[in-house]
Amino acid sequence: MLTEQKFKSFKDFIQDSSRDEIIWMSGYLAGVSDKNTTATPPAQPEIVASTEKLVITVVYGTETGNSKKIAAKLASVLKSKQHKVTLKALDQYNVANLQKESTLYVVMSTHGDGETPSAAKKFYDHLYAKQHDLSNLKYAVLALGDSSYPLFCKAGEDVDTRLDELGAIRLLPLEKSDLDFYPVSEAWISNIVNHLPTTANLLAPKPQPKQAKNGKHFYKGVVQSHINLNDKGSLKETFHIEIGTEEAIYYLPGDSLGIVPVNTDEDVQEILSLLSADKNKTVTYKDEQFTLLDLFKTKVNILHLPVRIIEKYAKLIESELPLIRLDLKNILALYPLTKNILLEDFIAILEPITPRLYSISSSPYAHGNNEIHITVGRNKFWVNDKEKYGFCSSHFAGLNEGDEVTFYINSNDNFRLPLQDKDVIMIGPGTGIAPFRSFLFHRDDESAPGRNWLFFGDQHFHKDFLYQSELLSLFDSGLLTRLNTAFSRDQKEKIYVQHRMQQQSKELFNWIESGAYIYICGCKDTMAKDVEATLINIISQEANINEEQAAGYLNRLEDEGRFAKDVY
Ligand SMILES: Cc1cc2nc3c(=O)[nH]c(=O)nc-3n(C[C@H](O)[C@H](O)[C@H](O)COP(=O)(O)OP(=O)(O)OC[C@H]3O[C@@H](n4cnc5c(N)ncnc54)[C@H](O)[C@@H]3O)c2cc1C
Ligand SMILES: Cc1cc2nc3c(=O)[nH]c(=O)nc-3n(C[C@H](O)[C@H](O)[C@H](O)COP(=O)(O)O)c2cc1C
């Protein structure tokens, strides 16, 4: 195969090389022949004997706790194999250490519209901010996501790609996990253990990533009750919706109901007429066949399109468009699809409707397995001085008794009731009350002896006290041990739940010290942050420790599963 001259040089070269060098070269040559390229050689990994202890860092970026759970499991498995393991949340990870790491495993979910969890943003931005030399780093990434979203596992995928670009050595191919993440994460952990950066493993072929599975089971139900919980004159509309099913629904308090909303008939008709298209024409979208009517009604998002689609559309019609979010009907009206463009090419740039989640406000024990309740606040916002409504919450607001609803259960093991004898503190203003209604009915049905303390808040006592009569009767019956309310607009000074908590500082801390579990549900950006800061303040004040120590105290509660958030 080689010329005599080449063979001689090759033999001479090998004679001067150590055994480890030869092993590394054989791996490198296999890689080169695989890719049929003579690209720059990969950085040479540090090779250790398989019995040697490795120094490993496991980091996670999470919003709802799944990634944390997997990362903690991986860390404990690696520790049990005597490796020196550090487990860190990405917001607590010192990004300056990245260049000093030798082995890093990343578990990261995707949130928003293809974004990192908020706690992982600093790490992500750091990776992309400048060129770092990560050639000493070996890594693997597990990306968590939901394939119903257009940018499936995007944040984890970006981190995997960027680490590779920065010269780090990928120990395992990127693994993407769908909602039903358990089988994939278990396989990933065992692959890691079998492919630790030891001599033999680095040369062994890498396992192929598993096909991510979307384990959603869709239920068909009918609206049985639809009530606006706010009174006349309120600025809000919050609907209590009961959905009945023939099939038994399997869920637990703490889970949420997922729904993929459908577009309105008016919008769909307008789009079809702007396209001058026959509603019964069959088209293929993501390997499935639909009539155009079904496609625009149930499958593709036609509202507030992200800029990436506007860019694709501009390219398709070879025209300049302002790069702002617009509804599809406005785009088609302003910049019509030109005749020479195939309908299929246009459809291919559209993205599926993303699901929305609603915390379940019923309990399978108290209400049975054939009905499920949710508490939906109609989302309102202003565009150019015009009041507009959110897509899915409006869909729910407009439902009537007898209407059909198709939904799935989004389970959340990170937001569960504790054992019956434990005390719980629930902080849930506005629609944040939903899972706590479920918790309270569940505990009532179980006759759980643990104490229950609820902080609820909204704008006005008379118009916005959601589930007032139910909560008051649960209080009268003794199931609710304490009920504190904060109505922000009933007096000059704004009063929120965190102010009520601060007023109850001593008692709250007594509950926490005697083992209570703390839950927060509702608005992520304002309420949850303020409530968490207040908790830290209360702990600091009552335990007589500084804020940093108090934050550490709360972190420990979170690690023990005694502090959980379900915020959005
Ligand atoms: C785990 C979880 C639990 C939840 N539980 C509940 C619950 O119990 N109850 C509840 O009510 N909600 C809950 N939510 C929130 C819910 O899922 C939805 O996010 C909420 O109802 C808004 O969805 P929407 O389709 O109505 O609004 P969207 O149409 O998605 O609009 C959302 C926002 O996008 C912007 N926007 C949309 N269209 C335009 C436009 N044309 N121009 C400018 N801006 C625009 C606005 O800022 C608007 O407020 C939960 C969320 C999560 C993640
Ligand atoms: C509001 C919201 C937005 C989401 N956006 C995406 C997304 O854009 N892409 C994706 O793959 N998954 C998305 N997901 C799914 C999450 O990544 C998935 O539920 C994951 O298991 C959460 O893991 P975590 O608990 O570690 O945050 C989204 C979930 C929610 C609730």
XYZ file of C-alpha atoms and ligand atoms in Angstrom:
652
model
C 0.000 0.000 0.000
C 2.752 2.500 0.981
C 5.757 3.185 -1.207
C 8.981 1.690 0.141
C 10.221 5.164 1.088
C 7.005 6.053 2.978
C 6.946 2.694 4.745
C 10.540 3.162 5.970
C 9.807 6.665 7.335
C 6.664 5.338 8.989
C 8.556 2.460 10.665
C 11.352 4.775 11.848
C 8.771 7.156 13.279
C 6.966 4.392 15.153
C 10.186 2.990 16.565
C 10.767 6.327 18.330
C 7.251 6.428 19.816
C 5.984 5.186 23.172
C 3.106 2.691 23.468
C 0.650 5.423 24.536
C 1.709 7.594 21.611
C 1.131 4.718 19.205
C -2.315 4.076 20.665
C -3.191 7.750 20.337
C -1.909 7.888 16.749
C -3.915 4.845 15.737
C -7.057 6.527 17.084
C -6.188 9.728 15.269
C -5.552 7.938 11.976
C -8.834 6.060 12.316
C -10.574 9.407 12.804
C -8.826 10.940 9.781
C -9.757 8.026 7.528
C -13.332 8.171 8.850
C -13.730 11.792 7.887
C -11.621 11.358 4.729
C -9.851 14.569 5.662
C -6.456 15.690 6.873
C -7.794 18.328 9.243
C -5.647 19.589 12.103
C -5.041 16.824 14.614
C -7.341 16.904 17.632
C -5.775 18.091 20.846
C -4.131 15.118 22.467
C -6.208 14.079 25.464
C -4.535 13.422 28.740
C -4.711 9.671 29.148
C -5.075 8.049 32.542
C -5.123 4.454 33.601
C -8.656 3.162 34.160
C -8.089 2.605 37.875
C -6.895 6.168 38.437
C -9.181 8.680 40.148
C -10.475 11.336 37.773
C -11.267 14.920 38.676
C -14.693 15.576 37.201
C -17.068 18.532 37.208
C -20.770 18.042 36.567
C -22.757 21.211 35.838
C -26.432 21.743 35.148
C -28.645 24.482 33.769
C -32.241 24.019 34.805
C -35.485 25.919 35.092
C -37.798 23.275 36.500
C -35.323 20.895 38.127
C -35.071 17.986 35.649
C -31.487 18.710 34.623
C -30.480 19.118 38.242
C -31.890 15.726 39.112
C -29.971 14.017 36.286
C -26.741 15.876 37.073
C -27.024 14.922 40.752
C -27.555 11.278 39.814
C -24.521 11.331 37.505
C -22.398 12.959 40.209
C -23.397 10.364 42.759
C -22.699 7.454 40.378
C -19.249 8.877 39.578
C -18.509 9.475 43.258
C -19.431 5.888 44.020
C -16.679 4.906 41.553
C -14.214 6.879 43.711
C -13.731 9.803 41.308
C -13.398 13.304 42.690
C -16.610 14.980 41.581
C -17.857 18.558 41.906
C -21.538 19.209 41.191
C -22.556 22.795 40.420
C -25.551 24.743 39.172
C -24.367 26.849 36.239
C -25.201 30.118 38.004
C -22.852 29.073 40.787
C -20.111 27.861 38.478
C -17.065 30.094 38.137
C -16.724 30.354 34.359
C -13.100 31.409 34.722
C -12.402 27.805 35.823
C -13.380 26.355 32.481
C -9.855 26.423 31.105
C -8.579 24.582 34.178
C -11.147 21.790 34.026
C -10.119 18.410 32.740
C -13.456 16.566 32.472
C -16.809 18.343 32.337
C -20.305 16.922 31.955
C -23.104 19.361 31.157
C -26.826 18.728 31.589
C -28.853 21.608 30.211
C -32.453 22.219 29.255
C -33.892 24.687 26.746
C -36.587 27.209 27.672
C -38.447 30.184 26.220
C -37.987 30.104 22.461
C -34.791 28.062 22.206
C -33.074 29.860 25.088
C -30.970 28.696 28.022
C -32.519 28.455 31.485
C -31.965 31.864 33.105
C -29.386 30.448 35.519
C -27.270 29.175 32.608
C -27.171 32.404 30.625
C -23.919 33.710 32.111
C -22.106 30.453 31.274
C -23.552 30.402 27.747
C -22.637 34.036 27.079
C -19.138 33.443 28.418
C -18.617 30.545 25.998
C -19.663 32.678 23.050
C -18.070 35.943 24.208
C -14.546 35.222 23.029
C -12.140 32.541 21.907
C -11.000 30.394 24.810
C -8.471 27.629 24.459
C -10.271 24.575 25.827
C -7.998 21.969 24.292
C -7.344 20.418 27.712
C -11.014 19.884 28.364
C -12.905 16.662 27.729
C -16.678 16.885 27.851
C -20.115 15.506 27.067
C -23.490 17.245 26.963
C -26.988 15.980 27.668
C -29.577 18.411 26.282
C -33.108 18.315 27.676
C -36.025 19.622 25.667
C -39.411 19.018 24.165
C -39.639 18.145 20.478
C -42.938 20.035 20.193
C -40.875 23.234 20.265
C -39.324 24.414 17.000
C -35.868 24.817 18.531
C -35.580 21.393 20.105
C -32.764 21.189 22.685
C -31.192 24.290 21.131
C -29.368 25.543 24.251
C -27.663 22.200 24.954
C -26.886 21.782 21.267
C -25.232 25.215 21.168
C -23.110 24.443 24.228
C -21.991 21.136 22.710
C -21.079 22.800 19.399
C -19.301 25.711 21.041
C -17.166 23.517 23.321
C -16.118 21.576 20.228
C -15.303 24.809 18.354
C -13.152 25.918 21.279
C -11.037 22.794 20.964
C -12.497 20.691 23.780
C -12.615 16.944 23.190
C -16.092 15.454 22.940
C -16.190 12.213 24.910
C -19.698 11.284 23.768
C -21.889 12.573 20.969
C -24.482 15.135 22.051
C -27.475 13.346 23.566
C -30.879 14.996 23.163
C -33.691 13.997 25.428
C -37.394 14.638 24.956
C -39.973 15.125 27.717
C -39.798 11.463 28.625
C -36.150 11.917 29.566
C -35.615 9.113 32.055
C -34.599 6.265 29.653
C -32.263 8.576 27.725
C -30.662 10.075 30.827
C -30.110 6.649 32.393
C -28.458 5.399 29.187
C -26.341 8.578 29.031
C -25.114 8.094 32.597
C -24.144 4.519 31.933
C -22.395 5.551 28.690
C -20.425 8.118 30.640
C -19.320 5.554 33.158
C -18.287 3.235 30.311
C -16.522 6.005 28.400
C -14.622 7.880 31.061
C -11.485 9.436 29.586
C -9.233 6.444 30.154
C -6.848 4.986 27.589
C -9.070 2.190 26.419
C -12.245 4.233 26.339
C -10.829 7.100 24.313
C -10.000 4.689 21.537
C -13.223 2.715 21.685
C -15.971 3.605 19.203
C -18.453 6.107 20.616
C -22.050 5.046 21.143
C -24.582 6.655 18.840
C -27.109 8.969 20.492
C -30.519 7.467 21.085
C -33.487 8.725 19.104
C -35.234 11.160 21.440
C -38.781 10.050 22.189
C -41.706 12.344 22.841
C -43.764 10.337 25.308
C -46.902 12.484 25.272
C -50.216 10.771 25.681
C -53.092 12.942 24.473
C -56.460 12.834 26.265
C -59.741 13.996 24.783
C -62.030 15.833 27.166
C -65.101 18.031 27.272
C -65.487 21.304 29.174
C -67.886 20.664 32.056
C -67.623 23.950 33.853
C -66.211 27.338 32.816
C -66.361 30.152 35.374
C -64.732 33.570 35.501
C -63.396 33.789 39.063
C -62.984 37.570 38.946
C -65.901 39.808 39.775
C -67.408 42.650 37.753
C -65.079 45.627 37.476
C -61.886 43.576 37.830
C -59.015 44.294 35.441
C -58.433 40.572 35.234
C -60.178 37.514 33.845
C -59.237 34.225 35.475
C -61.150 31.149 34.416
C -61.739 28.044 36.464
C -62.172 25.315 33.860
C -63.229 21.741 34.585
C -62.646 19.181 31.851
C -64.222 15.726 31.967
C -62.866 12.659 30.186
C -64.056 9.120 29.505
C -60.525 7.792 29.821
C -58.943 7.889 33.291
C -56.327 10.646 33.528
C -53.108 9.813 35.352
C -51.560 12.765 37.119
C -50.433 13.961 40.525
C -50.754 17.288 42.329
C -47.900 19.451 41.046
C -48.305 18.346 37.407
C -49.532 20.656 34.693
C -51.857 20.252 31.756
C -50.309 20.796 28.330
C -52.281 21.962 25.335
C -51.464 22.833 21.753
C -53.977 25.615 20.988
C -55.671 25.859 17.595
C -55.819 28.958 15.417
C -59.071 30.864 14.959
C -61.277 30.173 11.927
C -61.124 33.857 10.912
C -57.313 33.910 10.821
C -57.192 30.635 8.896
C -59.756 31.832 6.325
C -57.858 35.077 5.845
C -54.596 33.241 5.226
C -56.205 30.815 2.778
C -57.720 33.661 0.830
C -54.442 35.624 0.809
C -52.803 32.508 -0.608
C -55.720 31.973 -3.041
C -55.454 28.339 -2.006
C -57.972 25.510 -1.888
C -58.555 24.562 1.755
C -58.867 20.877 0.798
C -55.543 20.695 -1.026
C -53.308 18.072 0.600
C -49.801 19.112 1.572
C -46.905 17.449 3.346
C -45.507 19.125 6.439
C -42.752 17.453 8.479
C -43.442 14.090 6.828
C -47.167 14.177 7.626
C -50.051 14.888 5.268
C -52.624 17.588 6.021
C -55.298 19.488 4.168
C -54.362 23.160 4.040
C -57.294 23.906 6.330
C -56.067 21.469 9.009
C -52.495 22.594 8.635
C -53.293 26.262 9.301
C -55.930 25.475 11.913
C -54.093 22.932 14.065
C -50.465 22.586 13.144
C -48.499 25.708 12.260
C -48.003 28.864 14.252
C -49.382 31.868 12.388
C -49.101 34.453 15.186
C -46.280 36.768 16.235
C -43.796 34.868 14.045
C -40.208 34.940 15.278
C -37.726 37.005 13.290
C -35.945 33.864 12.043
C -39.091 33.039 9.993
C -39.380 36.588 8.668
C -35.772 36.224 7.480
C -36.554 32.936 5.740
C -39.651 34.422 4.119
C -37.685 37.441 2.862
C -35.182 35.067 1.299
C -37.952 32.985 -0.259
C -39.675 35.929 -1.938
C -36.324 37.648 -2.607
C -37.446 40.851 -1.001
C -36.441 43.067 1.915
C -38.709 42.848 4.963
C -38.443 44.706 8.269
C -37.016 42.238 10.767
C -39.810 42.494 13.309
C -42.260 39.919 14.643
C -45.509 39.887 12.670
C -48.573 37.678 12.241
C -48.578 35.556 9.080
C -51.702 37.237 7.688
C -50.011 40.653 7.908
C -46.892 39.382 6.185
C -48.908 37.823 3.358
C -50.981 40.982 2.952
C -47.979 43.309 2.890
C -45.511 41.070 1.071
C -47.546 38.556 -0.953
C -46.160 35.194 -1.913
C -45.095 35.439 -5.544
C -46.601 33.051 -8.088
C -43.356 31.236 -8.916
C -42.897 29.989 -5.335
C -44.071 26.495 -4.502
C -46.612 26.310 -1.697
C -44.594 23.446 -0.147
C -41.475 25.630 0.019
C -43.451 28.327 1.798
C -45.030 25.883 4.248
C -41.655 24.351 5.037
C -40.442 27.585 6.658
C -43.348 27.667 9.128
C -42.999 26.255 12.645
C -45.405 24.155 14.700
C -47.642 25.744 17.326
C -45.853 25.429 20.668
C -47.658 23.888 23.640
C -48.733 25.939 26.662
C -48.782 24.569 30.197
C -51.337 25.216 32.968
C -50.828 24.035 36.564
C -53.526 21.534 37.443
C -55.803 22.817 40.195
C -57.676 19.587 40.949
C -56.618 16.472 42.835
C -57.090 12.964 41.428
C -58.032 11.784 44.948
C -60.554 14.498 45.659
C -61.991 14.919 42.155
C -61.462 11.459 40.653
C -59.498 10.413 37.580
C -62.115 11.454 35.044
C -61.909 15.190 35.518
C -59.188 17.761 35.656
C -59.290 21.468 36.595
C -57.144 24.389 35.496
C -57.030 28.076 36.399
C -56.322 30.222 33.360
C -55.614 33.942 33.499
C -56.342 35.670 30.201
C -53.026 37.125 29.065
C -53.387 40.813 28.122
C -50.834 43.137 26.579
C -50.717 46.377 24.641
C -49.447 46.932 21.103
C -49.589 50.483 19.689
C -52.154 51.539 22.316
C -54.375 48.590 21.416
C -55.200 45.939 23.990
C -54.406 42.435 22.740
C -54.873 38.979 24.203
C -52.609 35.950 24.460
C -53.303 33.161 22.000
C -53.909 30.139 24.218
C -55.401 31.865 27.248
C -57.899 33.554 24.895
C -58.714 30.177 23.427
C -59.512 28.924 26.941
C -61.372 32.118 27.814
C -63.627 31.605 24.798
C -64.526 27.974 25.517
C -68.050 26.960 26.466
C -69.432 23.990 28.326
C -69.520 21.030 25.947
C -66.501 22.172 23.896
C -63.793 19.587 23.258
C -60.264 19.937 24.603
C -57.279 17.756 23.705
C -54.504 17.828 26.272
C -51.600 15.926 27.799
C -50.074 15.742 31.256
C -46.726 17.397 31.838
C -45.501 15.694 34.967
C -43.288 17.561 37.387
C -41.578 15.423 40.007
C -39.826 18.508 41.308
C -43.054 19.984 42.684
C -44.612 17.292 44.818
C -46.367 17.189 48.170
C -44.214 15.772 50.970
C -45.237 12.959 53.323
C -48.596 13.500 54.975
C -47.219 14.507 58.378
C -44.982 17.273 56.994
C -45.983 20.943 57.094
C -46.243 22.924 53.871
C -45.930 26.648 53.180
C -47.476 27.671 49.846
C -46.944 31.055 48.226
C -49.181 31.461 45.196
C -50.623 34.824 44.206
C -52.854 35.166 41.114
C -52.999 32.005 39.017
C -50.144 30.746 41.220
C -52.938 29.481 43.487
C -53.690 26.653 41.011
C -51.381 23.851 42.236
C -52.102 24.776 45.858
C -55.820 24.259 45.361
C -54.802 20.796 44.172
C -52.461 20.296 47.168
C -55.121 21.398 49.657
C -57.891 19.195 48.280
C -55.455 16.296 48.119
C -54.359 16.715 51.725
C -57.959 17.152 52.811
C -58.936 13.929 51.080
C -55.978 12.090 52.634
C -56.719 13.616 56.071
C -53.017 14.471 56.112
C -52.004 15.575 59.622
C -49.321 18.054 58.409
C -50.087 21.768 58.740
C -50.848 23.962 55.690
C -50.067 27.666 55.342
C -51.133 29.618 52.264
C -50.098 33.093 51.127
C -52.412 34.366 48.407
C -52.525 37.762 46.759
C -54.104 39.679 43.898
C -55.278 43.214 43.110
C -58.573 43.659 45.011
C -60.236 41.691 47.822
C -63.751 42.145 46.419
C -63.008 41.405 42.769
C -59.948 39.160 42.676
C -59.996 36.779 45.650
C -59.796 33.619 43.538
C -61.493 30.561 45.073
C -62.476 32.718 48.052
C -65.323 30.572 49.364
C -63.384 27.307 48.960
C -60.322 28.692 50.713
C -62.361 30.153 53.551
C -64.186 26.883 54.113
C -60.860 24.985 54.081
C -59.691 27.490 56.689
C -62.862 27.024 58.760
C -62.468 23.249 58.613
C -58.921 23.583 59.955
C -57.284 22.042 56.890
C -55.736 25.427 56.156
C -53.860 26.204 59.352
C -52.989 29.730 58.293
C -54.191 31.894 55.417
C -52.543 35.238 54.682
C -53.774 37.441 51.878
C -52.317 40.540 50.245
C -54.486 42.716 48.000
C -52.139 45.141 46.351
C -54.580 47.835 45.226
C -56.976 48.079 48.148
C -54.881 50.786 49.811
C -52.473 53.504 48.796
C -49.336 51.496 49.545
C -48.905 48.371 47.410
C -49.011 45.250 49.576
C -47.810 41.954 48.123
C -47.446 38.421 49.488
C -43.789 39.025 50.351
C -44.859 41.847 52.702
C -47.217 39.452 54.503
C -44.408 36.913 54.763
C -42.109 39.520 56.247
C -44.792 40.404 58.824
C -44.940 36.702 59.799
C -41.172 36.363 59.833
C -40.787 34.654 63.228
C -43.573 32.128 62.774
C -42.535 31.393 59.204
C -38.999 30.639 60.331
C -40.324 28.416 63.143
C -42.237 26.394 60.558
C -39.153 26.131 58.337
C -36.938 25.098 61.252
C -39.417 22.431 62.243
C -39.180 20.871 58.774
C -41.818 22.630 56.639
C -41.664 22.373 52.839
C -41.850 25.684 50.929
C -43.459 26.112 47.502
C -43.732 29.128 45.209
C -45.965 29.258 42.149
C -46.809 32.090 39.743
C -45.028 34.914 37.984
C -41.320 34.200 37.517
C -39.864 37.592 36.768
C -41.263 39.689 39.562
C -43.133 37.792 42.279
C -40.913 34.693 42.516
C -37.725 36.768 42.695
C -39.134 39.065 45.391
C -40.508 36.156 47.406
C -37.196 34.311 47.275
C -35.323 37.444 48.336
C -37.783 37.850 51.216
C -37.251 34.252 52.311
C -33.497 34.859 52.395
C -34.072 38.027 54.364
C -36.315 36.234 56.873
C -33.824 33.389 57.337
C -30.980 35.869 57.764
C -32.931 37.927 60.306
C -34.349 35.051 62.343
C -31.270 32.811 62.308
C -29.008 35.806 62.840
C -26.776 34.951 59.891
C -25.672 37.054 56.926
C -27.481 37.088 53.548
C -24.950 34.789 51.915
C -25.337 32.198 54.658
C -29.107 32.565 54.443
C -28.966 31.971 50.674
C -26.882 28.857 51.401
C -29.532 27.730 53.912
C -32.252 28.092 51.242
C -30.082 26.253 48.704
C -29.748 23.369 51.123
C -33.528 23.257 51.518
C -33.799 23.137 47.725
C -31.281 20.288 47.543
C -33.281 18.385 50.151
C -36.456 18.914 48.096
C -37.877 21.242 50.762
C -37.975 24.363 48.592
C -39.565 24.142 45.135
C -40.734 26.615 42.519
C -43.183 26.262 39.656
C -42.878 29.655 38.054
C -43.558 31.052 34.591
C -45.138 25.274 34.223
C -46.115 26.356 33.812
C -47.324 26.458 34.465
C -48.233 27.459 34.112
N -49.413 27.546 34.775
C -50.302 28.503 34.445
C -51.554 28.597 35.135
O -51.860 27.815 36.044
N -52.415 29.576 34.755
C -52.106 30.470 33.752
O -52.934 31.328 33.442
N -50.923 30.398 33.093
C -50.029 29.438 33.393
N -48.841 29.350 32.707
C -48.587 30.290 31.591
C -49.212 29.735 30.289
O -48.560 28.540 29.915
C -49.093 30.703 29.098
O -47.753 31.092 28.973
C -49.971 31.934 29.247
O -51.337 31.557 29.315
C -49.783 32.870 28.033
O -50.009 32.147 26.868
P -50.853 32.754 25.660
O -50.806 31.795 24.529
O -52.181 33.196 26.130
O -50.020 34.060 25.296
P -49.081 34.255 24.027
O -49.888 34.478 22.814
O -48.084 33.180 24.002
O -48.397 35.636 24.408
C -47.460 35.680 25.446
C -46.778 37.043 25.412
O -46.115 37.219 24.136
C -46.209 38.574 23.705
N -46.989 38.657 22.445
C -47.790 37.703 21.911
N -48.328 38.137 20.740
C -47.856 39.376 20.530
C -48.045 40.342 19.506
N -48.836 40.126 18.458
N -47.392 41.509 19.616
C -46.593 41.766 20.675
N -46.376 40.886 21.681
C -46.994 39.709 21.615
C -46.923 39.324 24.821
O -45.962 39.832 25.702
C -47.715 38.239 25.520
O -47.992 38.558 26.881
C -47.921 28.367 33.062
C -46.698 28.245 32.400
C -45.808 27.258 32.761
C -44.497 27.154 32.024
C -42.191 27.699 28.769
C -41.350 26.568 28.250
C -40.585 26.754 27.096
C -39.818 25.702 26.571
N -39.095 25.907 25.410
C -38.418 24.874 24.866
C -37.709 25.050 23.624
O -37.671 26.122 23.012
N -37.047 23.969 23.118
C -37.047 22.746 23.750
O -36.447 21.811 23.229
N -37.701 22.566 24.927
C -38.388 23.583 25.495
N -39.063 23.401 26.686
C -39.074 22.066 27.333
C -38.044 21.924 28.479
O -36.723 22.025 28.003
C -38.253 20.545 29.117
O -39.484 20.581 29.805
C -37.129 20.132 30.055
O -37.359 18.807 30.518
C -37.016 21.044 31.260
O -35.868 20.698 31.989
P -35.440 21.505 33.323
O -36.429 21.085 34.374
O -34.062 21.035 33.645
O -35.484 22.960 33.042
C -39.805 24.443 27.229
C -40.562 24.269 28.407
C -41.323 25.313 28.915
C -42.120 25.090 30.174
